[in-house]
C-alpha positions as CSV (number, residue, x, y, z in Angstrom):
1,M,0.0,0.0,0.0
2,P,1.4,3.4,-0.9
3,I,2.5,5.6,2.0
4,Y,0.6,8.9,2.3
5,G,2.8,11.9,1.7
6,Q,5.6,10.1,-0.2
7,N,6.6,11.5,-3.6
8,Q,6.6,9.3,-6.7
9,F,10.0,9.1,-8.3
10,P,9.9,11.3,-11.5
11,K,8.7,9.6,-14.6
12,F,11.4,8.1,-16.8
13,T,12.1,5.6,-19.6
14,Y,15.8,5.0,-20.3
15,Q,18.0,2.5,-22.1
16,S,20.9,1.1,-20.2
17,V,24.4,0.8,-21.6
18,Y,23.7,-2.8,-22.3
19,G,20.4,-2.1,-24.1
20,D,17.8,-2.9,-21.4
21,T,14.8,-0.6,-21.0
22,I,14.5,0.9,-17.5
23,S,11.4,2.8,-16.5
24,N,9.2,3.6,-13.5
25,K,7.7,0.1,-14.0
26,T,11.1,-1.3,-13.1
27,L,10.6,0.2,-9.6
28,L,7.4,-1.6,-8.9
29,N,7.4,-4.5,-6.4
30,K,11.1,-4.0,-5.5
31,S,13.0,-1.8,-3.1
32,T,15.3,0.3,-5.3
33,L,18.4,2.5,-4.8
34,I,18.7,5.0,-7.6
35,V,22.1,6.7,-7.6
36,V,22.7,9.9,-9.7
37,G,26.3,10.9,-10.3
38,H,29.4,10.4,-12.3
39,I,32.3,7.9,-12.2
40,S,34.9,10.6,-11.7
41,C,33.5,11.4,-8.3
42,P,35.3,9.7,-5.3
43,G,32.1,9.7,-3.3
44,M,30.4,7.8,-6.1
45,L,33.3,5.3,-6.4
46,F,33.2,4.7,-2.6
47,L,29.4,4.2,-2.9
48,I,29.7,1.7,-5.8
49,R,32.4,-0.2,-3.9
50,D,30.2,-0.3,-0.7
51,I,27.1,-1.4,-2.6
52,Q,29.2,-4.3,-4.1
53,K,30.7,-5.1,-0.7
54,A,27.2,-5.1,1.0
55,N,25.9,-7.6,-1.5
56,I,22.2,-6.9,-0.6
57,D,20.0,-9.1,-2.8
58,T,16.7,-7.5,-1.6
59,V,17.5,-4.1,-3.2
60,Q,17.9,-3.4,-6.9
61,I,20.4,-0.7,-7.9
62,I,20.1,1.7,-10.8
63,L,22.8,4.1,-11.8
64,L,22.1,7.3,-13.7
65,L,25.4,8.7,-14.7
66,E,26.7,11.9,-16.3
67,N,29.2,10.0,-18.3
68,T,29.3,8.5,-21.8
69,K,28.5,4.9,-22.6
70,E,32.1,4.4,-23.7
71,Q,33.4,5.6,-20.4
72,V,31.3,3.2,-18.5
73,L,32.3,0.3,-20.8
74,A,36.0,1.3,-20.3
75,F,35.4,1.5,-16.6
76,N,34.3,-2.2,-16.6
77,L,37.4,-3.4,-18.4
78,N,40.7,-4.4,-16.8
79,D,42.7,-1.9,-18.8
80,T,44.6,0.2,-16.3
81,N,46.1,2.2,-19.2
82,D,42.7,3.8,-19.6
83,I,41.7,6.6,-17.1
84,W,38.3,5.0,-16.4
85,G,39.6,1.4,-15.9
86,L,42.4,2.8,-13.7
87,Q,39.8,4.5,-11.5
88,R,37.9,1.2,-11.0
89,H,41.2,-0.6,-10.3
90,S,42.4,2.1,-7.9
91,F,39.2,2.0,-5.8
92,R,39.1,-1.8,-5.9
93,I,35.7,-1.9,-7.6
94,K,34.4,-4.9,-9.5
95,P,32.8,-4.3,-12.9
96,I,29.4,-2.7,-12.6
97,E,26.7,-5.3,-13.2
98,F,23.6,-3.3,-12.2
99,P,21.5,-1.3,-14.7
100,T,23.5,1.8,-15.7
101,V,22.2,4.7,-17.9
102,T,24.5,7.3,-19.3
103,F,23.5,10.8,-20.4
104,C,26.6,12.4,-22.0
105,D,27.4,12.4,-25.7
106,K,31.1,13.1,-25.7
107,E,34.0,12.8,-23.3
108,K,35.5,16.0,-21.9
109,L,39.1,15.5,-20.8
110,G,41.5,18.3,-20.6
111,K,45.3,18.3,-21.0
112,K,47.4,21.1,-19.3
113,H,50.4,22.5,-21.0
114,D,52.6,20.5,-18.6
115,G,51.1,17.3,-19.9
116,T,48.8,16.5,-16.9
117,F,45.2,15.4,-17.6
118,I,42.0,16.9,-16.1
119,I,38.7,15.2,-16.0
120,K,36.2,18.0,-16.7
121,S,32.4,17.9,-15.9
122,Q,31.2,15.5,-18.6
123,C,27.7,17.1,-19.0
124,N,25.0,18.6,-16.8
125,K,21.9,16.7,-17.9
126,L,20.7,15.4,-14.5
127,K,21.2,18.3,-12.1
128,I,17.8,19.9,-12.6
129,K,15.6,16.8,-13.1
130,Y,17.0,15.0,-10.1
131,G,18.3,17.8,-7.9
132,A,21.8,16.4,-8.3
133,F,23.8,19.6,-7.8
134,E,26.2,17.6,-5.6
135,V,26.8,13.9,-6.1
136,P,26.3,11.2,-5.5
137,K,22.6,11.8,-5.1
138,I,20.9,8.7,-3.6
139,Y,17.2,7.9,-3.7
140,A,15.7,5.0,-1.7
141,I,12.5,4.0,-3.5
142,N,9.8,1.7,-2.0
143,N,8.1,-1.1,-4.0
144,Y,5.4,1.4,-5.1
145,G,7.9,3.7,-6.8
146,Q,7.8,6.3,-4.0
147,I,10.8,8.1,-2.6
148,I,11.3,7.0,1.0
149,S,14.5,9.0,1.5
150,K,17.2,10.8,-0.3
151,Q,20.8,11.6,0.6
152,T,23.6,13.6,-1.0
153,G,27.1,12.3,-0.6
154,W,28.6,9.0,0.7
155,Y,30.9,7.9,3.4
156,Y,34.6,7.2,3.5
157,K,35.9,3.9,5.0
158,L,32.6,2.4,6.3
159,T,33.0,-0.7,8.4
160,D,29.4,-1.9,7.7
161,P,28.1,-0.4,4.4
162,K,25.1,-2.8,4.4
163,K,23.8,-1.2,7.6
164,N,24.1,2.3,6.1
165,I,22.5,1.3,2.8
166,L,19.5,-0.4,4.5
167,Q,19.1,2.6,6.8
168,L,18.1,4.6,3.8
169,F,15.0,2.4,3.5
170,K,13.7,3.1,7.0
171,T,10.5,5.0,6.7
172,K,10.7,8.4,8.4
173,Q,8.0,9.0,11.0
């Protein structure tokens, strides 16, 4: 039964990097964690690692990323010569297996005159729709597609990430 006063998650229909269609219907009958961010954000990388470490089989995870499809595919490879694969390796993250949607069309990397690289903001397509002015933006969604709680940012060096993730699903009184 829907909970009075809870907001529905905004309507959406997206295609994941692997071709699956994800929509509001995907949220029904399952507890869901929707994470908005980008894979060049340390907080996002810590969160992905903690989600994998927690290994919660009762919660589905959906990532909405301000990255390109190619960046996410490179992130999942074992190529540490690529900046995206190197980040995954550096944070000790396994390849991402949960539905992931990307929103950027082209990669924005900068190179300074001294030869150092800069990862620029890849695009700003999710900030307004999902209020993701700072990331990661995390939404805990109940099995009726309603937002139970939301949080901006993630923790560093959690000893029990499962506890922190499940705490997001506690209904506020």
